[in-house]
Coordinates of C-alpha atoms in Angstrom, one line a residue:
X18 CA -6.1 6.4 25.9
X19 CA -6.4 9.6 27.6
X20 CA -7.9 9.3 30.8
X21 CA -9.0 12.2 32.8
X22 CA -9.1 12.4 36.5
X23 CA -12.7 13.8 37.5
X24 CA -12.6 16.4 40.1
X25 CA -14.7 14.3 42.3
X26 CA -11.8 11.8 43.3
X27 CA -10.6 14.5 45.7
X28 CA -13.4 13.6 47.8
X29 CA -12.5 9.8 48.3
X30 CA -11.1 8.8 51.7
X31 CA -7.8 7.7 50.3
X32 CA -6.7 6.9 53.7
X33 CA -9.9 4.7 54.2
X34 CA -11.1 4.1 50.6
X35 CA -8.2 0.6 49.1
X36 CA -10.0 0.3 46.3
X37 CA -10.5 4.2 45.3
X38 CA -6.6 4.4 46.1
X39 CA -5.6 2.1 44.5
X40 CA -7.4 2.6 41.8
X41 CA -5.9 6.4 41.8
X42 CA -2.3 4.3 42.0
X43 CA -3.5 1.7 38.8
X44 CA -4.4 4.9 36.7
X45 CA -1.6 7.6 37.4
X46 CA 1.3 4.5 37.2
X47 CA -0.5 3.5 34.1
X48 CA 0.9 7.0 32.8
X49 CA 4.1 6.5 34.8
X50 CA 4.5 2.9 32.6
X51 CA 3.5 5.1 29.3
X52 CA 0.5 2.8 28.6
X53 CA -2.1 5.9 28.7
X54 CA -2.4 9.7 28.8
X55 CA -3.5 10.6 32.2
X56 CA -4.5 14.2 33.0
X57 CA -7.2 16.3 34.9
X58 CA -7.6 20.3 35.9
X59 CA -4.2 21.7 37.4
X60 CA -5.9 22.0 41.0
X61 CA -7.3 18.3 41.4
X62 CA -3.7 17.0 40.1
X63 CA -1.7 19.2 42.9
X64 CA -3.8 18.2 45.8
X65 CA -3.4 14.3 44.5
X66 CA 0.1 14.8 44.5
X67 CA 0.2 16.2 47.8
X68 CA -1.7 12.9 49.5
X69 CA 0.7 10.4 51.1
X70 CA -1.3 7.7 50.5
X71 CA -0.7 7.3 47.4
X72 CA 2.8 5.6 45.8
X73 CA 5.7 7.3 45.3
X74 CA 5.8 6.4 42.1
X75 CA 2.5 8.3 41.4
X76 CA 3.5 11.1 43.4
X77 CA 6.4 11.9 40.9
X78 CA 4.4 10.9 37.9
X79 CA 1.7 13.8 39.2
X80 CA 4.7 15.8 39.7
X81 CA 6.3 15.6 35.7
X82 CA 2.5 15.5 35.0
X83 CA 1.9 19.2 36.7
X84 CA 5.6 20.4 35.3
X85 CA 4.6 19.9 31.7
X86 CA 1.2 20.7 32.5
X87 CA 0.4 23.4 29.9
X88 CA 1.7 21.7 26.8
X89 CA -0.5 17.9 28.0
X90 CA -3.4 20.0 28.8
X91 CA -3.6 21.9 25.4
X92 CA -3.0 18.2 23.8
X93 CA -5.5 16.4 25.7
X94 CA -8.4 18.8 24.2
X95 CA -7.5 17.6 20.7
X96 CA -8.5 14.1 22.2
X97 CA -12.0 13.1 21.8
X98 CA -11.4 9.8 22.9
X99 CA -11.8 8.7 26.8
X100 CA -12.1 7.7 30.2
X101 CA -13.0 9.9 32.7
X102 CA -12.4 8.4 36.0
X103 CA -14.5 9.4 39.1
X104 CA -15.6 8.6 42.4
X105 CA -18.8 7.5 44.0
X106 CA -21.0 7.8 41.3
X107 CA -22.3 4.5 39.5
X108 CA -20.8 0.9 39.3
X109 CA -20.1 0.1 35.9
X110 CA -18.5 1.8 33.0
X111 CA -20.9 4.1 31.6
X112 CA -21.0 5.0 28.4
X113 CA -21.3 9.1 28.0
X114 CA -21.1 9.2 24.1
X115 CA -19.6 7.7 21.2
X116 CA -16.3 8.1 22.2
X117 CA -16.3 8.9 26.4
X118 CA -16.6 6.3 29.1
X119 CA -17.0 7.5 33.0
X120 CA -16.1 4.6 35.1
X121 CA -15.6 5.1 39.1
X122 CA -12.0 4.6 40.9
X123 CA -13.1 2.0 42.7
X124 CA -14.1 0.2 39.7
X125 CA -10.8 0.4 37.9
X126 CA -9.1 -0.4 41.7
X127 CA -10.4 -3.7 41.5
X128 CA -10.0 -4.8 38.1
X129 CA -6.7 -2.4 37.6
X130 CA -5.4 -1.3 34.2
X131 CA -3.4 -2.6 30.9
X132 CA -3.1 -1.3 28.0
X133 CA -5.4 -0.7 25.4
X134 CA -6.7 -3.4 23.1
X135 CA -6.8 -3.4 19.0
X136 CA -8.4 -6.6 18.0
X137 CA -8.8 -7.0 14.1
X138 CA -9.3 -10.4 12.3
X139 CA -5.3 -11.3 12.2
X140 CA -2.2 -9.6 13.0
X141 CA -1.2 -8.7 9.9
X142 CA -4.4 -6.3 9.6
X143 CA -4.0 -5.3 13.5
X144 CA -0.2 -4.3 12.0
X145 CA -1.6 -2.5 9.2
X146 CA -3.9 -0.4 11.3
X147 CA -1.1 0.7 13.7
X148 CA 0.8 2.0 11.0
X149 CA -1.8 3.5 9.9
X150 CA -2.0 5.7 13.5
X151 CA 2.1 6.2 13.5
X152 CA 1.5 7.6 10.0
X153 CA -1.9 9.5 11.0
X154 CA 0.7 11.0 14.5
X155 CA 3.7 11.9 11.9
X156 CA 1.4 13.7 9.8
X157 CA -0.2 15.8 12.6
X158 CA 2.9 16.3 14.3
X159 CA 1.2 14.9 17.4
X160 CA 2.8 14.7 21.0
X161 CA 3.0 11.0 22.6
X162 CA 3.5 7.6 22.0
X163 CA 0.8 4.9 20.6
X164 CA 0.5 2.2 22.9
X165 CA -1.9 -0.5 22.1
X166 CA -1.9 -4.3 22.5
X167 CA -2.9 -6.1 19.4
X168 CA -4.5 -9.7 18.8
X169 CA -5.9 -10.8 16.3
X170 CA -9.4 -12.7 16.0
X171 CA -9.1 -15.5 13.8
X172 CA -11.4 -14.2 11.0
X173 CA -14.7 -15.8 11.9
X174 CA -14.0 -16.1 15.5
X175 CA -12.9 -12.6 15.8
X176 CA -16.3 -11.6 18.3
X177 CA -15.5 -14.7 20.6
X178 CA -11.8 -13.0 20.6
X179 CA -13.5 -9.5 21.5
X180 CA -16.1 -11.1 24.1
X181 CA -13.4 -12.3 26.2
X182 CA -11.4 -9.4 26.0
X183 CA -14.2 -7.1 26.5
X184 CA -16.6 -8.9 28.9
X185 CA -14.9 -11.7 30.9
X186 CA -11.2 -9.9 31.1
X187 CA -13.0 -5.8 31.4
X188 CA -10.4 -4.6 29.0
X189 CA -10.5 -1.1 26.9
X190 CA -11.3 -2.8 23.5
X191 CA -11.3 -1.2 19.6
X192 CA -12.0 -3.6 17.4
X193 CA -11.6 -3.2 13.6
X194 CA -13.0 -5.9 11.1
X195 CA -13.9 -6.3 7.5
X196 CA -17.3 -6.1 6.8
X197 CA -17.1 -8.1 3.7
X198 CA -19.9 -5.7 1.6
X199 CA -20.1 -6.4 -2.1
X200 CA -21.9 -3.3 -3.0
X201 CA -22.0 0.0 -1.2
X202 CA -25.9 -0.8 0.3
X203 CA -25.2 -3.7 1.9
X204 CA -24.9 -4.3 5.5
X205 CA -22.4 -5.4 7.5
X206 CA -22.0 -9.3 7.9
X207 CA -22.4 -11.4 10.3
X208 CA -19.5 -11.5 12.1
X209 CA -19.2 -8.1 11.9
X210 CA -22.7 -7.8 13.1
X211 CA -21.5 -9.8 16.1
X212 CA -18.6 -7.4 16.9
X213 CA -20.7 -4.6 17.0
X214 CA -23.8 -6.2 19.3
X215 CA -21.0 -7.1 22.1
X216 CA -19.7 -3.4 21.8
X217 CA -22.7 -2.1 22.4
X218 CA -23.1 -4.0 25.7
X219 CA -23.8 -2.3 28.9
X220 CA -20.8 -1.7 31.2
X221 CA -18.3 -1.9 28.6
X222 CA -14.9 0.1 27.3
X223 CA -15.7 -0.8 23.6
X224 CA -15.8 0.7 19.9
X225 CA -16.3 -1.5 16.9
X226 CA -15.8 -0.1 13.4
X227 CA -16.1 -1.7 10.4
X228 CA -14.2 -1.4 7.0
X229 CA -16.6 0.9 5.1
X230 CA -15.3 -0.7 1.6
X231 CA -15.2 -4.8 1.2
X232 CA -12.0 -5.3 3.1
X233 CA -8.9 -3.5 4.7
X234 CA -7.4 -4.1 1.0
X235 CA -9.7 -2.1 -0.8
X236 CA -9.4 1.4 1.3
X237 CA -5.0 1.1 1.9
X238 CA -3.6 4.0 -0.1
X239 CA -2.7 2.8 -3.4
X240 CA 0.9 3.9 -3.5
X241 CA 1.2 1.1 -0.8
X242 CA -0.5 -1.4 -3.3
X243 CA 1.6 -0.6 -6.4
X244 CA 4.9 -0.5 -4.2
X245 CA 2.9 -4.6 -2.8
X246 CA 2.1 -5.8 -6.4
X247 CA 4.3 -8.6 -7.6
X248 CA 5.9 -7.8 -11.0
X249 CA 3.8 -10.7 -12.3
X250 CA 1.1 -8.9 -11.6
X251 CA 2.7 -5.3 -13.0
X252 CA 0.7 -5.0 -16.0
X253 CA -3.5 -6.3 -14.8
X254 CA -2.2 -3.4 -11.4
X255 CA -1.5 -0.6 -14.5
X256 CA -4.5 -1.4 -16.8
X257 CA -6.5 -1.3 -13.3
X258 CA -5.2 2.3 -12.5
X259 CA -5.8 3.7 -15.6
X260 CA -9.0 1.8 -16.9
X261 CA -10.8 1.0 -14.2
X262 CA -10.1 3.7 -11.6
X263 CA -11.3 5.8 -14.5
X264 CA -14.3 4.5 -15.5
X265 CA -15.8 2.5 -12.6
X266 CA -14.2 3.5 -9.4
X267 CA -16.7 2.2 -7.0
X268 CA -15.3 -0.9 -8.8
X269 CA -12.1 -0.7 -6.6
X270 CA -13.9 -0.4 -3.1
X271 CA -16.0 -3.5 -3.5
X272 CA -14.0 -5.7 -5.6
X273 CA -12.1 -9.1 -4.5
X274 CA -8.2 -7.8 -4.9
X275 CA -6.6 -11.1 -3.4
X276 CA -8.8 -13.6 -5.5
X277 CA -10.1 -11.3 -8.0
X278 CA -13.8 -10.7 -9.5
X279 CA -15.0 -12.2 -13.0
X280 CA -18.0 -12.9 -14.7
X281 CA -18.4 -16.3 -13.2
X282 CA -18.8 -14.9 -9.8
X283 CA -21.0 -12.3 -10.4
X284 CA -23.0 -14.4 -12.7
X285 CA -23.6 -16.3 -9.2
X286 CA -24.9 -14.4 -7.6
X287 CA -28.9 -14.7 -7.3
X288 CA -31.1 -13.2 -9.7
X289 CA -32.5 -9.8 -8.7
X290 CA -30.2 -9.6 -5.9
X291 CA -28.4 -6.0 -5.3
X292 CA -25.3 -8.0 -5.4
X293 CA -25.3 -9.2 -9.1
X294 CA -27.4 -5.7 -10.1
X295 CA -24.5 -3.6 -9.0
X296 CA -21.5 -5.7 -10.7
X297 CA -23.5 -6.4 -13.5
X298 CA -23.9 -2.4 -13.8
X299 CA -20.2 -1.9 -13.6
X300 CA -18.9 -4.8 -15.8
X301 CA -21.5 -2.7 -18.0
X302 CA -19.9 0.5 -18.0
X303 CA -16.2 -0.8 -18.3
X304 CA -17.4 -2.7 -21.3
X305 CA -19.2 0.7 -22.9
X306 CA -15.8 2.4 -22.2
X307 CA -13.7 0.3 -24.1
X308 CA -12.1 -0.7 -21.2
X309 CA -12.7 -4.2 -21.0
X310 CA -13.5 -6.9 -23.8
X311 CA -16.2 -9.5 -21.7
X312 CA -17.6 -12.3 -24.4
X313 CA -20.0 -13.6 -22.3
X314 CA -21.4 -10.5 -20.7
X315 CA -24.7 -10.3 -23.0
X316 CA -25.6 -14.2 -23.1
X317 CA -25.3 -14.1 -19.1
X318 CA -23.7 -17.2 -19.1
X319 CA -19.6 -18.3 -18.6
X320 CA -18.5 -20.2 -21.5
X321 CA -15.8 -21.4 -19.7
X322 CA -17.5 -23.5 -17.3
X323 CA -18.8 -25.7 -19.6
X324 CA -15.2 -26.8 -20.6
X325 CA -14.3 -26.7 -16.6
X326 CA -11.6 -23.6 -17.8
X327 CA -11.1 -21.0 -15.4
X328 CA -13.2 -18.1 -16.1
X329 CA -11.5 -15.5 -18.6
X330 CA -14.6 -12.3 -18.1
X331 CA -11.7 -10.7 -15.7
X332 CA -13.6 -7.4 -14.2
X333 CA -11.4 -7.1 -11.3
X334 CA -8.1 -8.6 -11.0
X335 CA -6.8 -10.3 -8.2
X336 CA -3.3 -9.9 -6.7
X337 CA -3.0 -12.7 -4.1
X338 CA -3.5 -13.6 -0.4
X339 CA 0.1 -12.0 0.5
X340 CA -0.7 -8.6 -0.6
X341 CA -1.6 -7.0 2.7
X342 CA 1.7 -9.3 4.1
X343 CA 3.7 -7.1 1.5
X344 CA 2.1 -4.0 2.4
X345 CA 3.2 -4.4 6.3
X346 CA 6.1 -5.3 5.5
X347 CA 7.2 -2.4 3.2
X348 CA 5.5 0.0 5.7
X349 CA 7.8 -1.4 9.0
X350 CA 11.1 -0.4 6.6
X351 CA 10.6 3.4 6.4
X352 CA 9.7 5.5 8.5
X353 CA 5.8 6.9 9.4
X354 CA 6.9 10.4 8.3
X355 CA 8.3 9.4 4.4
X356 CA 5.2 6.9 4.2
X357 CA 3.2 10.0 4.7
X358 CA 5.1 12.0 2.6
X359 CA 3.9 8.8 -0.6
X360 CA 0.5 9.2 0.3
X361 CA 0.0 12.8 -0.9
X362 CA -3.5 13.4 -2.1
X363 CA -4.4 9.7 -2.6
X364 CA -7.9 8.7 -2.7
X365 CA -7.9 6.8 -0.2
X366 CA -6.4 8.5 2.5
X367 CA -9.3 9.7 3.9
X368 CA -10.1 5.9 4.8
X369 CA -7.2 5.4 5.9
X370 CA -6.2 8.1 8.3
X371 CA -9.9 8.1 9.6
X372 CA -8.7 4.4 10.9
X373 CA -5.5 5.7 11.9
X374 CA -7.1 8.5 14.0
X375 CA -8.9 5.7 15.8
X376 CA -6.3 3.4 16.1
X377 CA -4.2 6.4 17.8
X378 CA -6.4 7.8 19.9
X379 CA -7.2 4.4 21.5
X380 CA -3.5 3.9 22.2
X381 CA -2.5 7.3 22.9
X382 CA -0.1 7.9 25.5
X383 CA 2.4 9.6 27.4
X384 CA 6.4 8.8 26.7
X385 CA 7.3 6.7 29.4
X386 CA 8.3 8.3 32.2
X387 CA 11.8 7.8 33.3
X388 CA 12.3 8.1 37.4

């Protein structure tokens, strides 16, 4: 993450003042270590350089900071994302706007600094969103290195995950979850409800977004999901791209593509509810188009069930628990530049580098520097 150096650490005592010193020495070695993008006006960083009681090692981190100082400065304003680190002026992170945090030296002296942290529900979808941020960096061309730690939550237990990160350990969290809607007017759920309460808590270094479709497999690009789909599934992944993207594509964003979504389900759901209205409405229109053939649509009943047979009313098919595994795993044997280069005005990439923007500025940081 970028942090800036506020032009009021000049006027700590470094001689005098451990914890603003070595709060100075946490941040500026964080850069050294390439863990964050540190950075303030040219003046403040010459006079820091210039104080012996800081390390060495920050002294000649300042020093390749100040060398290469117009091409990080002209970087860092592309950055919305940050810290700004100052002295004397309040106790506790505080929150400036949706994406700035000022917290004091002194502050970050005590507790020190790590890395970045991306919690998502498991590592395969914290994966997923870091390839997302190379891919968002190749595309831009951007300068520096993406340097986040990431965890994953355990699905329901994700918020205990991000409470201990973000309030017992005073880590620099982003956490990304599904929110698990079914239509587009619903509102997150709870555990995504949870995520977003502790982010919101006072004296925190926290962002929580949520998957704006159902889950993290409805919004990847869908040259990544074709390239995923097992051959079995080859010909219900074609008729999906050509019938349903076509005549229902909302269909796509909310649908259940690891289990799938048939008429049993939505038949389910509660009467009335905005749940059953909306995939009742789509099952509708593929029907009208002549895209789908669904028997028990106008009786409102599966006949299946009363045989115990699986349901056959297929709106949405399903292409496994492993499809998001697959996906990963493709995207880790090419590089971020050619998986860019696939994604060419698909419809989803505006979901997907929005997370990748996240993901990178969170992590964003200089190349390591080498003594």
């Amino acid at each position: 993450m970028l942090i800036w150096l506020d032009p009021s650490v000049l006027d700590a005592d470094l001689n005098a003042n451990i914890n603003a010193t070595h709060g100075i020495d946490c941040i500026i070695c964080s850069a050294h270590r390439g863990e964050h993008f540190v950075i303030g006006d040219r003046h403040t960083l010459i006079e820091l350089q210039k104080n012996k009681a800081l390390s060495l090692t920050s002294r000649a981190a300042l020093g390749h900071i100040i060398a290469n100082y117009a091409n990080l400065a002209a970087f860092s304003r592309t950055l919305a994302t940050r810290i700004t680190a100052s002295h004397n002026k309040h106790g506790a992170p505080l929150k400036i706007n949706a994406t700035t945090w000022e917290l004091p030296i002194e502050t970050i002296g005590q507790i020190g600094i790590s890395k970045a942290v991306l919690v998502a529900e498991n590592l395969n979808d914290a994966h997923l969103f870091e390839h997302a941020a190379l891919q968002y960096k190749a595309r831009g061309k951007l300068f520096g290195a993406i340097s986040i730690t990431k965890l994953g939550g355990g699905g329901s237990t994700t918020p205990d995950c991000l409470n201990d990160h973000v309030t017992k350990e005073k880590r620099w969290v982003l956490c990304i979850s599904d929110s698990d809607r079914l239509h587009p007017e619903q509102s997150m759920d709870l555990t995504a409800q949870k995520c977003a309460a502790i982010a919101a808590t006072f004296g925190t270094v926290c962002e929580y977004q949520d998957i704006k479709a159902r889950e993290i497999e409805n919004i990847i690009p869908f040259k990544f999901l074709e390239e995923a789909i097992p051959p079995t599934h080859a010909y219900p992944w074609d008729q999906h791209c050509k019938q349903v993207l076509t005549a229902a594509p909302e269909a796509h964003e909310y649908g259940d593509l690891k289990s799938g979504t048939d008429l049993r389900k939505i038949f389910a759901y509660s009467v009335g509810s905005p749940q059953k209205i909306f995939w009742i409405n789509i099952a509708n229109t593929l029907q009208k188009a002549g895209n789908i053939s669904l028997n028990c649509l106008a009786g409102g009943t599966c006949a299946s069930s009363k045989h115990g047979q699986p349901c056959t009313c297929i709106v949405i098919h399903g292409y496994g628990e492993k499809i998001l595994e697959a996906v990963v795993d493709n995207l880790s044997k090419r590089t971020p530049q050619k998986s860019c280069e696939m994604i060419k005005n698909d419809p989803n990439q505006e979901h997907w580098f929005g997370i990748g923007k996240r993901v990178f500025e969170w992590g964003c940081a200089l190349p390591r520097i080498r003594s």
